[in-house]
Amino acid sequence: MSARHLLGIAELEVADIERLLRLTDSFVEVGRRRMPKVPALQGRTVTWLFYESSTRTRLSFEQAAKRLSADTLNFSVPTSSVNKGESLRDTVATIEAMGVDAIVVRHASSGVPHQVARWVSGSVINAGDGWHEHPTQALLDCYTIRDHLGGLDGLHIAIVGDINHSRVARSDVWAFTKLGAEVTLVAPPTLLPPSVEGWPVRVDHDLDAVLPTVDVVYLLRMQRERMLEALLPSLREYTACYGLTRRRVDLLRDKAIVMHPGPMNRGVEIAADVADLPRSVVIDQVRNGVAVRMAVLYDLLGSGADLSRDLPGRDAR
Amino acid sequence: MKTIAIRGGEVVDATGSRRADVLVEDGRIAAVVPEGEGRDLVADVTLDAGGCVVAPGLVDLHTHLRQPGAEEAETIETGARAAVLGGFTCVLAMPNTTPAIDSAGVAREVLELGRAACCDVRTSAAITVGRAGEQLTPMAELAALGVRLFTDDGTGVQDGRLMRRALEYASALGVVLAQHCEDAVLSGGGAMNEGAWSSRLGLPGQPAEAEEVMVMRDVALARMTGGRVHFQHLSTRRSLELVAAAKAEGLRVTCEVTPHHFTLTEACCASYDPVFKVNPPLRTDDDVAAVRAGLASGVVDCIATDHAPHTPEAKEQPFDQAPPGMLGLETALALALTHLDLPIAEVLALMSWRPAAIIGADDAHGGPIAEGRPANLCVVDPSATWTVDPDRLASRSRNTPYAGMRLTGRVRHTVVDGEAVVIDAEAQR
């Protein structure tokens, strides 16, 4: 493994992403077994440091660690000494002193995993920091696209919605383009980053014009508080201009798929019936999330030995 | 009081330069003896100035001494020690303390503590009570205590009508109003400069325009009232263009820039290390070039440190939550000498006699090195190189963004009010 941490997709080489996706294949296979558990990370300890509420990411990481036989320590912020005013650094030092091999960090502030990585000797995995990155989400998105469409090279992917406040969008932009896809960001100007200088993307404001040209339409969650910041007049107007309505689905090519990182606001960025269409792969994203996170944990904490030795019983299926 | 002889240096002040020895007695310069006159000065203390420049002490118009209220980050005593190690003989305390320096009582306390410190500690005072932007402070009473500069630094005065009244009221007192230019609504709590880097890093940014619209407004108010405005820590190209135009028009405006705004860019924030968080934020390469050009052209009147100590605990918070500010006193001169392509006499003008004149400290600081003048001097070795080590700074805090950086130019000795407070780069008290 080339790095000790997984902090973002922007710093990864194409080869790193491809290695993690190949590893994911192996762990998807493990997941299909009758006993979907391997001893690869026996004796290793992984802890969660989640400063922001999360259901799917946390459960997904926990499932991944358990399937790898790692020990897990749950650090739950609402019941911890953080509420007694303990600093981030002291909390991290305390966790480290208990002897952990990896800390999975989620925080509402961008850059916290980078800060934590400077303070610890173990591995840090970014499970979402502020508006910055959510690298395991991008990896599972790539895996899901590859699974459905065969690969990302040459695809056209539209990412639609609140790009500026989205760590998923930032990670996906880097991951999709590194793997050869073209990306178009579709959003009102107020929800785009102040500058996309240096981003390998196109920008559009006309969803109807973009939809017939894409292989993947990736919808982002629209948060209600954006209305209070004068970024949007109303959710109703947002849905009218940027929501994936039933009418708009008909503009898509036959094989185009619909993705969403969840949790969905049905009726806002995605119409309720669209979310349940066969071309919507939202549930596959969640399913693949476990295998992707197994791959990441294994890549950072594994023995580095031949994978087949760490995954006994490969042909049990 | 011990007499001091400063021997073998090149004396540089606003009148020019010459090789001369300087004798200090009873707080004043007793003699300046040109090289070759053969007169040997006899004194209690001899300071070797071989290879050095002997200059009027530096004056900092922008020092956060944190006392009262945040003594864990800095005190007047420790801040003054950092100042003299950086060659400053006079610093101007900023009023964003707790409580704010907005009344005669707090100002007196700061000045009283300053009297025991190892440099001349003067104080600014707030424009508005509690720096809340609503009611004027007792400016006449504060001016009578010696306050010559008023600012709500830390924030700008948001209310244009109040700023107009402050300028009108202050014009009768012969004081200067200084502005931290930041439209608080437009800056919106941004943690760094808004642009390509903030977009990429996913950090909330504050646009250059948040600074520039307030510069624009205050230029208009200076024109309207005839008042005197000093613009603090300007950081963008257009801010400096606005000041240049105001000066060309003959308005009574001056401005300062900080060392970090001519040495560092927003790209530093990519580490997410809050040591690089400062307000106004580190800007673009183009802004840095404009700040340097402004220093060379004279649009910028002075370099000020915006020395802003914060405890390690405060700076170990997430980037968007950590307080803005960085240390400056001990590195400012070396940064100017290392990174500005200016003759040392020009750097000294920007850091000594020009800032001294803005706050009327030129009675004691920044003046020509001549017999009878108050002895506030610094001796600088312009070719000495050193590496910034946060653990060796005299400041109580450690938040320098220059850790590990190699700099050229070091303060060797500092004399304050006739006392050698720094000898061979070591503080004497």
PDB file of N, CA and C in Angstrom, chain A residues 10 88-89 107-112 114-115 118-119 129-132 164 170 174 193-199, chain B residues 194-205 270-274 312-313 315-322:
ATOM      1  N   ALA A  10      -8.700  13.165  -4.331  1.00  0.00           N
ATOM      2  CA  ALA A  10      -7.866  14.076  -5.122  1.00  0.00           C
ATOM      3  C   ALA A  10      -6.398  13.669  -5.091  1.00  0.00           C
ATOM      4  N   LEU A  88     -10.669  18.171  20.357  1.00  0.00           N
ATOM      5  CA  LEU A  88     -10.471  17.146  19.340  1.00  0.00           C
ATOM      6  C   LEU A  88      -9.145  16.431  19.550  1.00  0.00           C
ATOM      7  N   ARG A  89      -8.108  17.228  19.804  1.00  0.00           N
ATOM      8  CA  ARG A  89      -6.782  16.633  19.955  1.00  0.00           C
ATOM      9  C   ARG A  89      -6.703  15.699  21.160  1.00  0.00           C
ATOM     10  N   HIS A 107     -16.597  14.376  10.263  1.00  0.00           N
ATOM     11  CA  HIS A 107     -16.703  15.653  10.965  1.00  0.00           C
ATOM     12  C   HIS A 107     -17.361  16.683  10.060  1.00  0.00           C
ATOM     13  N   ALA A 108     -18.089  17.597  10.659  1.00  0.00           N
ATOM     14  CA  ALA A 108     -18.771  18.624   9.874  1.00  0.00           C
ATOM     15  C   ALA A 108     -17.808  19.670   9.320  1.00  0.00           C
ATOM     16  N   SER A 109     -16.576  19.689   9.821  1.00  0.00           N
ATOM     17  CA  SER A 109     -15.601  20.679   9.344  1.00  0.00           C
ATOM     18  C   SER A 109     -14.637  20.038   8.351  1.00  0.00           C
ATOM     19  N   SER A 110     -14.449  20.692   7.231  1.00  0.00           N
ATOM     20  CA  SER A 110     -13.488  20.207   6.239  1.00  0.00           C
ATOM     21  C   SER A 110     -12.091  20.160   6.844  1.00  0.00           C
ATOM     22  N   GLY A 111     -11.358  19.097   6.537  1.00  0.00           N
ATOM     23  CA  GLY A 111      -9.945  19.038   6.910  1.00  0.00           C
ATOM     24  C   GLY A 111      -9.653  18.345   8.225  1.00  0.00           C
ATOM     25  N   VAL A 112     -10.679  18.017   9.009  1.00  0.00           N
ATOM     26  CA  VAL A 112     -10.419  17.385  10.310  1.00  0.00           C
ATOM     27  C   VAL A 112      -9.648  16.059  10.166  1.00  0.00           C
ATOM     28  N   HIS A 114      -7.413  15.348   8.079  1.00  0.00           N
ATOM     29  CA  HIS A 114      -6.014  15.715   7.820  1.00  0.00           C
ATOM     30  C   HIS A 114      -5.322  16.112   9.114  1.00  0.00           C
ATOM     31  N   GLN A 115      -6.049  16.853   9.961  1.00  0.00           N
ATOM     32  CA  GLN A 115      -5.479  17.251  11.252  1.00  0.00           C
ATOM     33  C   GLN A 115      -5.236  16.024  12.116  1.00  0.00           C
ATOM     34  N   ARG A 118      -2.203  14.021  11.365  1.00  0.00           N
ATOM     35  CA  ARG A 118      -0.913  14.554  11.827  1.00  0.00           C
ATOM     36  C   ARG A 118      -0.616  14.172  13.276  1.00  0.00           C
ATOM     37  N   TRP A 119      -1.653  13.755  13.993  1.00  0.00           N
ATOM     38  CA  TRP A 119      -1.479  13.526  15.428  1.00  0.00           C
ATOM     39  C   TRP A 119      -1.350  12.060  15.794  1.00  0.00           C
ATOM     40  N   ASP A 129     -15.754  14.760   5.403  1.00  0.00           N
ATOM     41  CA  ASP A 129     -15.348  15.948   6.160  1.00  0.00           C
ATOM     42  C   ASP A 129     -15.926  17.203   5.523  1.00  0.00           C
ATOM     43  N   GLY A 130     -16.853  17.806   6.245  1.00  0.00           N
ATOM     44  CA  GLY A 130     -17.418  19.078   5.802  1.00  0.00           C
ATOM     45  C   GLY A 130     -17.926  18.997   4.375  1.00  0.00           C
ATOM     46  N   TRP A 131     -17.508  19.990   3.587  1.00  0.00           N
ATOM     47  CA  TRP A 131     -17.878  20.022   2.172  1.00  0.00           C
ATOM     48  C   TRP A 131     -16.759  19.431   1.331  1.00  0.00           C
ATOM     49  N   HIS A 132     -15.750  18.848   1.978  1.00  0.00           N
ATOM     50  CA  HIS A 132     -14.518  18.555   1.253  1.00  0.00           C
ATOM     51  C   HIS A 132     -14.536  17.230   0.496  1.00  0.00           C
ATOM     52  N   ASN A 164     -21.678  22.867  -4.229  1.00  0.00           N
ATOM     53  CA  ASN A 164     -20.759  23.599  -3.347  1.00  0.00           C
ATOM     54  C   ASN A 164     -20.702  23.014  -1.943  1.00  0.00           C
ATOM     55  N   ARG A 170     -17.434  16.580  -4.601  1.00  0.00           N
ATOM     56  CA  ARG A 170     -15.991  16.795  -4.781  1.00  0.00           C
ATOM     57  C   ARG A 170     -15.262  15.468  -4.982  1.00  0.00           C
ATOM     58  N   TRP A 174     -13.371  13.958  -8.747  1.00  0.00           N
ATOM     59  CA  TRP A 174     -12.002  13.447  -8.916  1.00  0.00           C
ATOM     60  C   TRP A 174     -12.008  11.991  -9.336  1.00  0.00           C
ATOM     61  N   PRO A 193     -19.521  25.802  -6.619  1.00  0.00           N
ATOM     62  CA  PRO A 193     -18.412  26.403  -5.882  1.00  0.00           C
ATOM     63  C   PRO A 193     -18.092  27.779  -6.478  1.00  0.00           C
ATOM     64  N   PRO A 194     -17.546  28.693  -5.664  1.00  0.00           N
ATOM     65  CA  PRO A 194     -17.223  30.028  -6.185  1.00  0.00           C
ATOM     66  C   PRO A 194     -16.324  29.964  -7.424  1.00  0.00           C
ATOM     67  N   SER A 195     -15.478  28.948  -7.484  1.00  0.00           N
ATOM     68  CA  SER A 195     -14.613  28.819  -8.652  1.00  0.00           C
ATOM     69  C   SER A 195     -14.406  27.342  -8.938  1.00  0.00           C
ATOM     70  N   VAL A 196     -14.529  26.945 -10.215  1.00  0.00           N
ATOM     71  CA  VAL A 196     -14.194  25.565 -10.567  1.00  0.00           C
ATOM     72  C   VAL A 196     -12.935  25.558 -11.429  1.00  0.00           C
ATOM     73  N   GLU A 197     -12.165  26.623 -11.302  1.00  0.00           N
ATOM     74  CA  GLU A 197     -10.873  26.715 -11.990  1.00  0.00           C
ATOM     75  C   GLU A 197     -10.020  25.489 -11.606  1.00  0.00           C
ATOM     76  N   GLY A 198      -9.532  24.804 -12.612  1.00  0.00           N
ATOM     77  CA  GLY A 198      -8.708  23.629 -12.348  1.00  0.00           C
ATOM     78  C   GLY A 198      -9.494  22.339 -12.157  1.00  0.00           C
ATOM     79  N   TRP A 199     -10.837  22.431 -12.147  1.00  0.00           N
ATOM     80  CA  TRP A 199     -11.636  21.203 -12.050  1.00  0.00           C
ATOM     81  C   TRP A 199     -11.844  20.674 -13.465  1.00  0.00           C
TER      82      TRP A 199
ATOM     83  N   GLU B 194     -11.964  33.420  -0.563  1.00  0.00           N
ATOM     84  CA  GLU B 194     -12.871  32.715  -1.464  1.00  0.00           C
ATOM     85  C   GLU B 194     -12.261  32.655  -2.857  1.00  0.00           C
ATOM     86  N   GLY B 195     -12.260  31.464  -3.434  1.00  0.00           N
ATOM     87  CA  GLY B 195     -11.707  31.329  -4.773  1.00  0.00           C
ATOM     88  C   GLY B 195     -11.442  29.885  -5.106  1.00  0.00           C
ATOM     89  N   ALA B 196     -10.473  29.676  -5.976  1.00  0.00           N
ATOM     90  CA  ALA B 196     -10.198  28.318  -6.455  1.00  0.00           C
ATOM     91  C   ALA B 196      -9.823  27.390  -5.304  1.00  0.00           C
ATOM     92  N   TRP B 197      -9.014  27.914  -4.365  1.00  0.00           N
ATOM     93  CA  TRP B 197      -8.575  27.037  -3.278  1.00  0.00           C
ATOM     94  C   TRP B 197      -9.693  26.711  -2.306  1.00  0.00           C
ATOM     95  N   SER B 198     -10.470  27.712  -1.918  1.00  0.00           N
ATOM     96  CA  SER B 198     -11.561  27.420  -0.969  1.00  0.00           C
ATOM     97  C   SER B 198     -12.553  26.459  -1.616  1.00  0.00           C
ATOM     98  N   SER B 199     -12.765  26.616  -2.909  1.00  0.00           N
ATOM     99  CA  SER B 199     -13.705  25.739  -3.611  1.00  0.00           C
ATOM    100  C   SER B 199     -13.210  24.310  -3.573  1.00  0.00           C
ATOM    101  N   ARG B 200     -11.941  24.153  -3.803  1.00  0.00           N
ATOM    102  CA  ARG B 200     -11.376  22.821  -3.846  1.00  0.00           C
ATOM    103  C   ARG B 200     -11.322  22.183  -2.453  1.00  0.00           C
ATOM    104  N   LEU B 201     -10.985  22.999  -1.460  1.00  0.00           N
ATOM    105  CA  LEU B 201     -10.831  22.470  -0.102  1.00  0.00           C
ATOM    106  C   LEU B 201     -12.164  22.316   0.624  1.00  0.00           C
ATOM    107  N   GLY B 202     -13.224  22.846   0.032  1.00  0.00           N
ATOM    108  CA  GLY B 202     -14.520  22.740   0.682  1.00  0.00           C
ATOM    109  C   GLY B 202     -14.609  23.567   1.952  1.00  0.00           C
ATOM    110  N   LEU B 203     -13.908  24.686   1.972  1.00  0.00           N
ATOM    111  CA  LEU B 203     -13.978  25.580   3.133  1.00  0.00           C
ATOM    112  C   LEU B 203     -14.766  26.826   2.741  1.00  0.00           C
ATOM    113  N   PRO B 204     -15.566  27.342   3.679  1.00  0.00           N
ATOM    114  CA  PRO B 204     -16.284  28.582   3.370  1.00  0.00           C
ATOM    115  C   PRO B 204     -15.288  29.716   3.169  1.00  0.00           C
ATOM    116  N   GLY B 205     -15.457  30.455   2.095  1.00  0.00           N
ATOM    117  CA  GLY B 205     -14.509  31.529   1.797  1.00  0.00           C
ATOM    118  C   GLY B 205     -15.093  32.894   2.071  1.00  0.00           C
ATOM    119  N   ALA B 270      -4.159  24.569   2.167  1.00  0.00           N
ATOM    120  CA  ALA B 270      -4.387  23.191   1.703  1.00  0.00           C
ATOM    121  C   ALA B 270      -3.981  22.161   2.744  1.00  0.00           C
ATOM    122  N   SER B 271      -3.129  22.552   3.686  1.00  0.00           N
ATOM    123  CA  SER B 271      -2.746  21.624   4.759  1.00  0.00           C
ATOM    124  C   SER B 271      -3.841  21.523   5.820  1.00  0.00           C
ATOM    125  N   TYR B 272      -4.823  22.399   5.746  1.00  0.00           N
ATOM    126  CA  TYR B 272      -5.864  22.511   6.784  1.00  0.00           C
ATOM    127  C   TYR B 272      -5.260  22.795   8.155  1.00  0.00           C
ATOM    128  N   ASP B 273      -4.061  23.322   8.203  1.00  0.00           N
ATOM    129  CA  ASP B 273      -3.463  23.670   9.486  1.00  0.00           C
ATOM    130  C   ASP B 273      -3.918  25.086   9.848  1.00  0.00           C
ATOM    131  N   PRO B 274      -4.675  25.210  10.950  1.00  0.00           N
ATOM    132  CA  PRO B 274      -5.211  26.536  11.301  1.00  0.00           C
ATOM    133  C   PRO B 274      -4.139  27.585  11.592  1.00  0.00           C
ATOM    134  N   PRO B 312      -2.055  26.913  21.671  1.00  0.00           N
ATOM    135  CA  PRO B 312      -2.114  25.698  20.849  1.00  0.00           C
ATOM    136  C   PRO B 312      -3.514  25.078  20.864  1.00  0.00           C
ATOM    137  N   GLU B 313      -4.177  25.102  22.020  1.00  0.00           N
ATOM    138  CA  GLU B 313      -5.520  24.510  22.102  1.00  0.00           C
ATOM    139  C   GLU B 313      -6.461  25.190  21.117  1.00  0.00           C
ATOM    140  N   LYS B 315      -5.659  26.749  18.403  1.00  0.00           N
ATOM    141  CA  LYS B 315      -5.268  26.512  17.014  1.00  0.00           C
ATOM    142  C   LYS B 315      -5.306  25.037  16.627  1.00  0.00           C
ATOM    143  N   GLU B 316      -5.691  24.169  17.571  1.00  0.00           N
ATOM    144  CA  GLU B 316      -5.845  22.756  17.216  1.00  0.00           C
ATOM    145  C   GLU B 316      -7.307  22.412  16.940  1.00  0.00           C
ATOM    146  N   GLN B 317      -8.137  23.403  16.869  1.00  0.00           N
ATOM    147  CA  GLN B 317      -9.525  23.165  16.500  1.00  0.00           C
ATOM    148  C   GLN B 317      -9.614  22.971  14.981  1.00  0.00           C
ATOM    149  N   PRO B 318     -10.769  22.480  14.521  1.00  0.00           N
ATOM    150  CA  PRO B 318     -10.958  22.407  13.066  1.00  0.00           C
ATOM    151  C   PRO B 318     -10.749  23.782  12.422  1.00  0.00           C
ATOM    152  N   PHE B 319     -10.281  23.778  11.180  1.00  0.00           N
ATOM    153  CA  PHE B 319      -9.905  25.020  10.500  1.00  0.00           C
ATOM    154  C   PHE B 319     -11.015  26.066  10.557  1.00  0.00           C
ATOM    155  N   ASP B 320     -12.251  25.637  10.291  1.00  0.00           N
ATOM    156  CA  ASP B 320     -13.321  26.643  10.229  1.00  0.00           C
ATOM    157  C   ASP B 320     -13.725  27.160  11.609  1.00  0.00           C
ATOM    158  N   GLN B 321     -13.279  26.481  12.673  1.00  0.00           N
ATOM    159  CA  GLN B 321     -13.637  26.934  14.022  1.00  0.00           C
ATOM    160  C   GLN B 321     -12.489  27.626  14.750  1.00  0.00           C
ATOM    161  N   ALA B 322     -11.269  27.411  14.310  1.00  0.00           N
ATOM    162  CA  ALA B 322     -10.112  27.990  14.993  1.00  0.00           C
ATOM    163  C   ALA B 322     -10.124  29.510  14.837  1.00  0.00           C
TER     164      ALA B 322
END
